[in-house]
PDB file of C-alpha atoms in Angstrom:
ATOM      1  CA  LYS A 942     -12.896  -3.436  56.948  1.00  0.00           C
ATOM      2  CA  ALA A 943     -14.941  -5.615  54.619  1.00  0.00           C
ATOM      3  CA  GLY A 944     -16.146  -3.943  51.468  1.00  0.00           C
ATOM      4  CA  VAL A 945     -19.649  -3.773  50.053  1.00  0.00           C
ATOM      5  CA  THR A 946     -20.932  -7.253  49.431  1.00  0.00           C
ATOM      6  CA  GLN A 947     -23.692  -8.253  47.044  1.00  0.00           C
ATOM      7  CA  THR A 948     -25.480 -11.543  46.729  1.00  0.00           C
ATOM      8  CA  PRO A 949     -25.928 -13.431  44.630  1.00  0.00           C
ATOM      9  CA  ARG A 950     -23.194 -12.574  42.147  1.00  0.00           C
ATOM     10  CA  TYR A 951     -24.908 -14.211  39.213  1.00  0.00           C
ATOM     11  CA  LEU A 952     -28.567 -14.918  38.553  1.00  0.00           C
ATOM     12  CA  ILE A 953     -30.490 -16.322  35.631  1.00  0.00           C
ATOM     13  CA  LYS A 954     -34.262 -15.805  35.475  1.00  0.00           C
ATOM     14  CA  THR A 955     -36.970 -16.062  32.848  1.00  0.00           C
ATOM     15  CA  ARG A 956     -39.355 -13.399  31.690  1.00  0.00           C
ATOM     16  CA  GLY A 957     -42.248 -12.770  34.040  1.00  0.00           C
ATOM     17  CA  GLN A 958     -40.417 -13.972  37.152  1.00  0.00           C
ATOM     18  CA  GLN A 959     -39.361 -11.725  40.013  1.00  0.00           C
ATOM     19  CA  VAL A 960     -35.947 -11.395  41.614  1.00  0.00           C
ATOM     20  CA  THR A 961     -34.513 -10.062  44.882  1.00  0.00           C
ATOM     21  CA  LEU A 962     -30.956  -8.825  45.142  1.00  0.00           C
ATOM     22  CA  SER A 963     -29.158  -8.161  48.399  1.00  0.00           C
ATOM     23  CA  CYS A 964     -26.550  -5.619  49.449  1.00  0.00           C
ATOM     24  CA  SER A 965     -24.580  -5.392  52.672  1.00  0.00           C
ATOM     25  CA  PRO A 966     -22.886  -1.995  53.027  1.00  0.00           C
ATOM     26  CA  ILE A 967     -19.568  -1.322  54.666  1.00  0.00           C
ATOM     27  CA  SER A 968     -19.929  -1.375  58.456  1.00  0.00           C
ATOM     28  CA  GLY A 969     -21.072   1.958  59.746  1.00  0.00           C
ATOM     29  CA  HIS A 970     -22.286   3.236  56.372  1.00  0.00           C
ATOM     30  CA  ARG A 971     -25.842   4.495  56.475  1.00  0.00           C
ATOM     31  CA  SER A 972     -26.613   5.293  52.831  1.00  0.00           C
ATOM     32  CA  VAL A 973     -27.117   2.618  50.195  1.00  0.00           C
ATOM     33  CA  SER A 974     -27.701   3.384  46.534  1.00  0.00           C
ATOM     34  CA  TRP A 975     -28.505   1.076  43.625  1.00  0.00           C
ATOM     35  CA  TYR A 976     -27.456   1.422  40.005  1.00  0.00           C
ATOM     36  CA  GLN A 977     -28.161  -0.499  36.862  1.00  0.00           C
ATOM     37  CA  GLN A 978     -25.311  -0.899  34.394  1.00  0.00           C
ATOM     38  CA  THR A 979     -25.916  -1.949  30.781  1.00  0.00           C
ATOM     39  CA  PRO A 980     -23.791  -1.593  27.624  1.00  0.00           C
ATOM     40  CA  GLY A 981     -26.448   0.583  25.985  1.00  0.00           C
ATOM     41  CA  GLN A 982     -27.581   2.817  28.807  1.00  0.00           C
ATOM     42  CA  GLY A 983     -24.442   2.897  30.968  1.00  0.00           C
ATOM     43  CA  LEU A 984     -24.720   3.460  34.684  1.00  0.00           C
ATOM     44  CA  GLN A 985     -28.147   4.610  35.759  1.00  0.00           C
ATOM     45  CA  PHE A 986     -29.342   5.476  39.244  1.00  0.00           C
ATOM     46  CA  LEU A 987     -32.185   3.383  40.585  1.00  0.00           C
ATOM     47  CA  PHE A 988     -32.723   4.586  44.139  1.00  0.00           C
ATOM     48  CA  GLU A 989     -31.066   5.559  47.422  1.00  0.00           C
ATOM     49  CA  TYR A 990     -31.949   4.561  50.913  1.00  0.00           C
ATOM     50  CA  PHE A 991     -30.936   6.233  54.172  1.00  0.00           C
ATOM     51  CA  SER A 992     -32.158   5.204  57.608  1.00  0.00           C
ATOM     52  CA  GLU A 993     -34.666   2.798  56.084  1.00  0.00           C
ATOM     53  CA  THR A 994     -36.230   5.577  53.986  1.00  0.00           C
ATOM     54  CA  GLN A 995     -36.051   6.024  50.233  1.00  0.00           C
ATOM     55  CA  ARG A 996     -34.369   9.391  49.806  1.00  0.00           C
ATOM     56  CA  ASN A 997     -34.010   9.515  46.035  1.00  0.00           C
ATOM     57  CA  LYS A 998     -35.489   7.658  43.100  1.00  0.00           C
ATOM     58  CA  GLY A 999     -34.404   7.367  39.473  1.00  0.00           C
ATOM     59  CA  ASN A1000     -36.535   7.059  36.353  1.00  0.00           C
ATOM     60  CA  PHE A1001     -37.384   3.383  36.459  1.00  0.00           C
ATOM     61  CA  PRO A1002     -40.831   1.752  36.338  1.00  0.00           C
ATOM     62  CA  GLY A1003     -42.576   0.696  39.491  1.00  0.00           C
ATOM     63  CA  ARG A1004     -41.501  -2.923  38.888  1.00  0.00           C
ATOM     64  CA  PHE A1005     -38.199  -1.882  40.502  1.00  0.00           C
ATOM     65  CA  SER A1006     -38.437  -1.445  44.251  1.00  0.00           C
ATOM     66  CA  GLY A1007     -36.206  -1.598  47.221  1.00  0.00           C
ATOM     67  CA  ARG A1008     -35.955  -1.368  50.955  1.00  0.00           C
ATOM     68  CA  GLN A1009     -33.409  -0.907  53.692  1.00  0.00           C
ATOM     69  CA  PHE A1010     -33.328  -2.625  57.044  1.00  0.00           C
ATOM     70  CA  SER A1011     -32.343  -1.280  60.414  1.00  0.00           C
ATOM     71  CA  ASN A1012     -28.816  -2.666  60.043  1.00  0.00           C
ATOM     72  CA  SER A1013     -28.498  -0.700  56.763  1.00  0.00           C
ATOM     73  CA  ARG A1014     -28.560  -3.799  54.626  1.00  0.00           C
ATOM     74  CA  SER A1015     -30.634  -3.277  51.502  1.00  0.00           C
ATOM     75  CA  GLU A1016     -32.559  -5.324  49.033  1.00  0.00           C
ATOM     76  CA  MET A1017     -33.922  -4.485  45.647  1.00  0.00           C
ATOM     77  CA  ASN A1018     -36.716  -6.353  43.908  1.00  0.00           C
ATOM     78  CA  VAL A1019     -37.653  -6.508  40.262  1.00  0.00           C
ATOM     79  CA  SER A1020     -41.049  -7.969  39.482  1.00  0.00           C
ATOM     80  CA  THR A1021     -42.345  -9.257  36.149  1.00  0.00           C
ATOM     81  CA  LEU A1022     -38.907  -9.435  34.645  1.00  0.00           C
ATOM     82  CA  GLU A1023     -38.382  -8.317  31.058  1.00  0.00           C
ATOM     83  CA  LEU A1024     -35.478  -9.153  28.723  1.00  0.00           C
ATOM     84  CA  GLY A1025     -34.298  -5.552  28.970  1.00  0.00           C
ATOM     85  CA  ASP A1026     -33.752  -5.989  32.724  1.00  0.00           C
ATOM     86  CA  SER A1027     -30.635  -8.039  31.979  1.00  0.00           C
ATOM     87  CA  ALA A1028     -27.876  -5.971  33.494  1.00  0.00           C
ATOM     88  CA  LEU A1029     -25.239  -5.654  36.181  1.00  0.00           C
ATOM     89  CA  TYR A1030     -26.890  -4.298  39.313  1.00  0.00           C
ATOM     90  CA  LEU A1031     -24.509  -2.345  41.535  1.00  0.00           C
ATOM     91  CA  CYS A1032     -24.888  -1.289  45.111  1.00  0.00           C
ATOM     92  CA  ALA A1033     -22.897   1.551  46.633  1.00  0.00           C
ATOM     93  CA  SER A1034     -22.673   2.607  50.232  1.00  0.00           C
ATOM     94  CA  SER A1035     -21.402   5.733  51.993  1.00  0.00           C
ATOM     95  CA  LEU A1036     -21.131   7.142  55.482  1.00  0.00           C
ATOM     96  CA  ASP A1037     -23.325  10.051  54.477  1.00  0.00           C
ATOM     97  CA  ALA A1038     -21.427  12.288  56.884  1.00  0.00           C
ATOM     98  CA  GLY A1039     -20.911  14.962  54.256  1.00  0.00           C
ATOM     99  CA  HIS A1040     -21.614  16.030  50.715  1.00  0.00           C
ATOM    100  CA  THR A1041     -18.294  14.777  49.349  1.00  0.00           C
ATOM    101  CA  ASP A1042     -18.388  11.369  50.994  1.00  0.00           C
ATOM    102  CA  THR A1043     -16.950   8.596  48.902  1.00  0.00           C
ATOM    103  CA  GLN A1044     -19.402   6.047  47.587  1.00  0.00           C
ATOM    104  CA  TYR A1045     -18.025   2.566  47.622  1.00  0.00           C
ATOM    105  CA  PHE A1046     -19.383   0.133  45.082  1.00  0.00           C
ATOM    106  CA  GLY A1047     -19.804  -3.613  45.460  1.00  0.00           C
ATOM    107  CA  PRO A1048     -18.910  -6.095  42.650  1.00  0.00           C
ATOM    108  CA  GLY A1049     -22.483  -6.234  41.443  1.00  0.00           C
ATOM    109  CA  THR A1050     -25.028  -8.893  40.679  1.00  0.00           C
ATOM    110  CA  ARG A1051     -25.145  -9.991  37.035  1.00  0.00           C
ATOM    111  CA  LEU A1052     -28.789 -10.686  36.175  1.00  0.00           C
ATOM    112  CA  THR A1053     -29.641 -12.460  32.936  1.00  0.00           C
ATOM    113  CA  VAL A1054     -33.254 -12.645  31.875  1.00  0.00           C
ATOM    114  CA  LEU A1055     -34.095 -15.354  29.308  1.00  0.00           C
TER     115      LEU A1055
ATOM    116  CA  GLN B 754     -31.821  13.523  28.772  1.00  0.00           C
ATOM    117  CA  GLN B 755     -28.109  12.864  29.141  1.00  0.00           C
ATOM    118  CA  GLN B 756     -26.977  15.270  31.748  1.00  0.00           C
ATOM    119  CA  VAL B 757     -23.300  14.313  31.664  1.00  0.00           C
ATOM    120  CA  LYS B 758     -21.644  13.722  28.290  1.00  0.00           C
ATOM    121  CA  GLN B 759     -18.309  11.943  28.160  1.00  0.00           C
ATOM    122  CA  SER B 760     -15.827  11.593  25.323  1.00  0.00           C
ATOM    123  CA  PRO B 761     -14.151   9.738  23.742  1.00  0.00           C
ATOM    124  CA  GLN B 762     -15.860   6.353  24.088  1.00  0.00           C
ATOM    125  CA  SER B 763     -12.569   4.586  23.731  1.00  0.00           C
ATOM    126  CA  LEU B 764      -8.911   5.505  23.798  1.00  0.00           C
ATOM    127  CA  ILE B 765      -5.668   3.717  22.961  1.00  0.00           C
ATOM    128  CA  VAL B 766      -2.442   5.168  24.350  1.00  0.00           C
ATOM    129  CA  GLN B 767       1.121   3.958  24.464  1.00  0.00           C
ATOM    130  CA  LYS B 768       2.793   3.212  27.764  1.00  0.00           C
ATOM    131  CA  GLY B 769       4.142   6.460  29.171  1.00  0.00           C
ATOM    132  CA  GLY B 770       1.729   8.571  27.166  1.00  0.00           C
ATOM    133  CA  ILE B 771      -1.078  10.861  28.407  1.00  0.00           C
ATOM    134  CA  SER B 772      -4.709   9.818  28.411  1.00  0.00           C
ATOM    135  CA  ILE B 773      -7.254  12.616  28.314  1.00  0.00           C
ATOM    136  CA  ILE B 774     -11.000  12.143  28.934  1.00  0.00           C
ATOM    137  CA  ASN B 775     -13.454  14.975  28.718  1.00  0.00           C
ATOM    138  CA  CYS B 776     -16.881  15.478  30.314  1.00  0.00           C
ATOM    139  CA  ALA B 777     -19.521  18.203  29.991  1.00  0.00           C
ATOM    140  CA  TYR B 778     -22.540  18.739  32.210  1.00  0.00           C
ATOM    141  CA  GLU B 779     -25.716  20.713  31.844  1.00  0.00           C
ATOM    142  CA  ASN B 780     -27.179  21.037  35.307  1.00  0.00           C
ATOM    143  CA  THR B 781     -25.607  23.886  37.270  1.00  0.00           C
ATOM    144  CA  ALA B 782     -26.931  22.367  40.480  1.00  0.00           C
ATOM    145  CA  PHE B 783     -24.177  19.762  40.312  1.00  0.00           C
ATOM    146  CA  ASP B 784     -21.399  20.637  42.703  1.00  0.00           C
ATOM    147  CA  TYR B 785     -19.302  17.528  43.140  1.00  0.00           C
ATOM    148  CA  PHE B 786     -17.552  15.757  40.306  1.00  0.00           C
ATOM    149  CA  PRO B 787     -15.927  12.346  40.980  1.00  0.00           C
ATOM    150  CA  TRP B 788     -14.167  10.083  38.502  1.00  0.00           C
ATOM    151  CA  TYR B 789     -14.488   6.314  38.844  1.00  0.00           C
ATOM    152  CA  GLN B 790     -12.312   3.539  37.438  1.00  0.00           C
ATOM    153  CA  GLN B 791     -13.827   0.166  36.681  1.00  0.00           C
ATOM    154  CA  PHE B 792     -12.044  -3.107  35.853  1.00  0.00           C
ATOM    155  CA  PRO B 793     -13.821  -6.015  34.269  1.00  0.00           C
ATOM    156  CA  GLY B 794     -15.830  -7.994  36.794  1.00  0.00           C
ATOM    157  CA  LYS B 795     -15.500  -5.294  39.433  1.00  0.00           C
ATOM    158  CA  GLY B 796     -17.610  -2.380  40.640  1.00  0.00           C
ATOM    159  CA  PRO B 797     -16.489   1.198  39.954  1.00  0.00           C
ATOM    160  CA  ALA B 798     -13.912   2.556  42.376  1.00  0.00           C
ATOM    161  CA  LEU B 799     -13.384   6.283  43.200  1.00  0.00           C
ATOM    162  CA  LEU B 800     -10.225   7.635  41.546  1.00  0.00           C
ATOM    163  CA  ILE B 801     -10.283  11.305  42.205  1.00  0.00           C
ATOM    164  CA  ALA B 802     -12.899  14.044  42.727  1.00  0.00           C
ATOM    165  CA  ILE B 803     -13.226  17.808  42.525  1.00  0.00           C
ATOM    166  CA  ARG B 804     -15.570  20.582  43.578  1.00  0.00           C
ATOM    167  CA  PRO B 805     -16.281  23.506  41.225  1.00  0.00           C
ATOM    168  CA  ASP B 806     -14.516  26.068  43.435  1.00  0.00           C
ATOM    169  CA  VAL B 807     -11.214  24.437  42.438  1.00  0.00           C
ATOM    170  CA  SER B 808      -9.853  24.573  38.881  1.00  0.00           C
ATOM    171  CA  GLU B 809      -7.421  21.723  39.155  1.00  0.00           C
ATOM    172  CA  LYS B 810      -6.686  18.785  41.437  1.00  0.00           C
ATOM    173  CA  LYS B 811      -3.812  16.369  41.193  1.00  0.00           C
ATOM    174  CA  GLU B 812      -3.312  13.038  42.884  1.00  0.00           C
ATOM    175  CA  GLY B 813      -0.278  11.123  41.712  1.00  0.00           C
ATOM    176  CA  ARG B 814      -0.508  10.594  37.969  1.00  0.00           C
ATOM    177  CA  PHE B 815      -4.138  11.636  37.855  1.00  0.00           C
ATOM    178  CA  THR B 816      -5.253  15.236  37.375  1.00  0.00           C
ATOM    179  CA  ILE B 817      -8.734  16.748  37.075  1.00  0.00           C
ATOM    180  CA  SER B 818      -9.130  20.078  35.316  1.00  0.00           C
ATOM    181  CA  PHE B 819     -12.378  21.936  35.905  1.00  0.00           C
ATOM    182  CA  ASN B 820     -13.844  24.823  33.868  1.00  0.00           C
ATOM    183  CA  LYS B 821     -16.971  26.050  35.657  1.00  0.00           C
ATOM    184  CA  SER B 822     -17.951  28.689  33.073  1.00  0.00           C
ATOM    185  CA  ALA B 823     -17.825  26.132  30.260  1.00  0.00           C
ATOM    186  CA  LYS B 824     -19.404  23.413  32.445  1.00  0.00           C
ATOM    187  CA  GLN B 825     -16.630  21.023  31.456  1.00  0.00           C
ATOM    188  CA  PHE B 826     -14.115  18.913  33.295  1.00  0.00           C
ATOM    189  CA  SER B 827     -11.471  16.490  32.235  1.00  0.00           C
ATOM    190  CA  LEU B 828      -9.258  13.692  33.542  1.00  0.00           C
ATOM    191  CA  HIS B 829      -5.597  13.512  32.575  1.00  0.00           C
ATOM    192  CA  ILE B 830      -3.710  10.298  33.216  1.00  0.00           C
ATOM    193  CA  MET B 831       0.016  11.035  33.004  1.00  0.00           C
ATOM    194  CA  ASP B 832       2.667   8.392  32.272  1.00  0.00           C
ATOM    195  CA  SER B 833      -0.094   5.869  31.442  1.00  0.00           C
ATOM    196  CA  GLN B 834       0.674   2.290  32.451  1.00  0.00           C
ATOM    197  CA  PRO B 835      -0.790  -1.040  31.192  1.00  0.00           C
ATOM    198  CA  GLY B 836      -2.397  -1.415  34.659  1.00  0.00           C
ATOM    199  CA  ASP B 837      -4.399   1.763  33.921  1.00  0.00           C
ATOM    200  CA  SER B 838      -6.316  -0.139  31.197  1.00  0.00           C
ATOM    201  CA  ALA B 839      -9.886   0.105  32.437  1.00  0.00           C
ATOM    202  CA  THR B 840     -13.157   1.943  31.867  1.00  0.00           C
ATOM    203  CA  TYR B 841     -13.338   5.417  33.326  1.00  0.00           C
ATOM    204  CA  PHE B 842     -16.509   7.202  34.247  1.00  0.00           C
ATOM    205  CA  CYS B 843     -17.027  10.823  35.114  1.00  0.00           C
ATOM    206  CA  ALA B 844     -19.951  11.598  37.392  1.00  0.00           C
ATOM    207  CA  ALA B 845     -21.743  14.528  38.942  1.00  0.00           C
ATOM    208  CA  LYS B 846     -23.690  14.972  42.141  1.00  0.00           C
ATOM    209  CA  LYS B 847     -25.874  17.603  43.663  1.00  0.00           C
ATOM    210  CA  ALA B 848     -25.516  18.806  47.237  1.00  0.00           C
ATOM    211  CA  ALA B 849     -28.390  16.779  48.619  1.00  0.00           C
ATOM    212  CA  GLY B 850     -28.396  12.986  48.655  1.00  0.00           C
ATOM    213  CA  ASN B 851     -25.989  10.569  47.045  1.00  0.00           C
ATOM    214  CA  LYS B 852     -27.394  10.234  43.549  1.00  0.00           C
ATOM    215  CA  LEU B 853     -24.541  10.079  41.001  1.00  0.00           C
ATOM    216  CA  THR B 854     -25.226  10.960  37.348  1.00  0.00           C
ATOM    217  CA  PHE B 855     -22.671   9.195  35.257  1.00  0.00           C
ATOM    218  CA  GLY B 856     -21.134   9.904  31.879  1.00  0.00           C
ATOM    219  CA  GLY B 857     -21.192   7.126  29.285  1.00  0.00           C
ATOM    220  CA  GLY B 858     -17.700   5.849  30.096  1.00  0.00           C
ATOM    221  CA  THR B 859     -14.351   5.713  28.278  1.00  0.00           C
ATOM    222  CA  ARG B 860     -12.572   2.451  27.710  1.00  0.00           C
ATOM    223  CA  VAL B 861      -8.836   3.062  27.971  1.00  0.00           C
ATOM    224  CA  LEU B 862      -6.280   0.621  26.608  1.00  0.00           C
ATOM    225  CA  VAL B 863      -2.627   1.258  27.411  1.00  0.00           C
ATOM    226  CA  LYS B 864      -0.309  -0.613  25.037  1.00  0.00           C
ATOM    227  CA  PRO B 865       3.053  -1.721  26.445  1.00  0.00           C
TER     228      PRO B 865
END
């Protein structure tokens, strides 16, 4: 089975621009979560989608948004980019068949804001 | 508010030695505690996990010890190997949803 895939892997943007990142979960997985990883703040939860609905949201400004499609693929969007948005953005998927389901992470998208 | 505190930030151990990483949590609503291993350029991968009704869980060279009353849990890596050199994250999750709250991470270096 193919793992979680994220595109693009690397992205360079300038301040004020917007960006869209894509995540394809493992086949059959219904839950997709997004995390931001930075050296200073570590791994922080952005949001979770299940059946095209946002089920959970972290403490990030409204510039960060996401959505999930009927095939469980997910996208996240960051508008009006700031230098501090430079980070590794990770997507994780799970079956969501039970509380202790394993979450599988993709390799991430490395976003650099100049 | 850092809900999961992890220590140490970094660790150097000789091959064959024991690596010990500690985590403490505050929120008693957490009831699932996974550990993730991350190599450079890769996403985190689940290593081992425990629920609070169990005090210890062992999988190969990796053992989680859990102390519910102290709200602490730890990862022991026995017979550490150079291939174990990675960053390790403890995490915690509540019953509902899939939100993981991560500790700050521990960079482990195993010297041959």
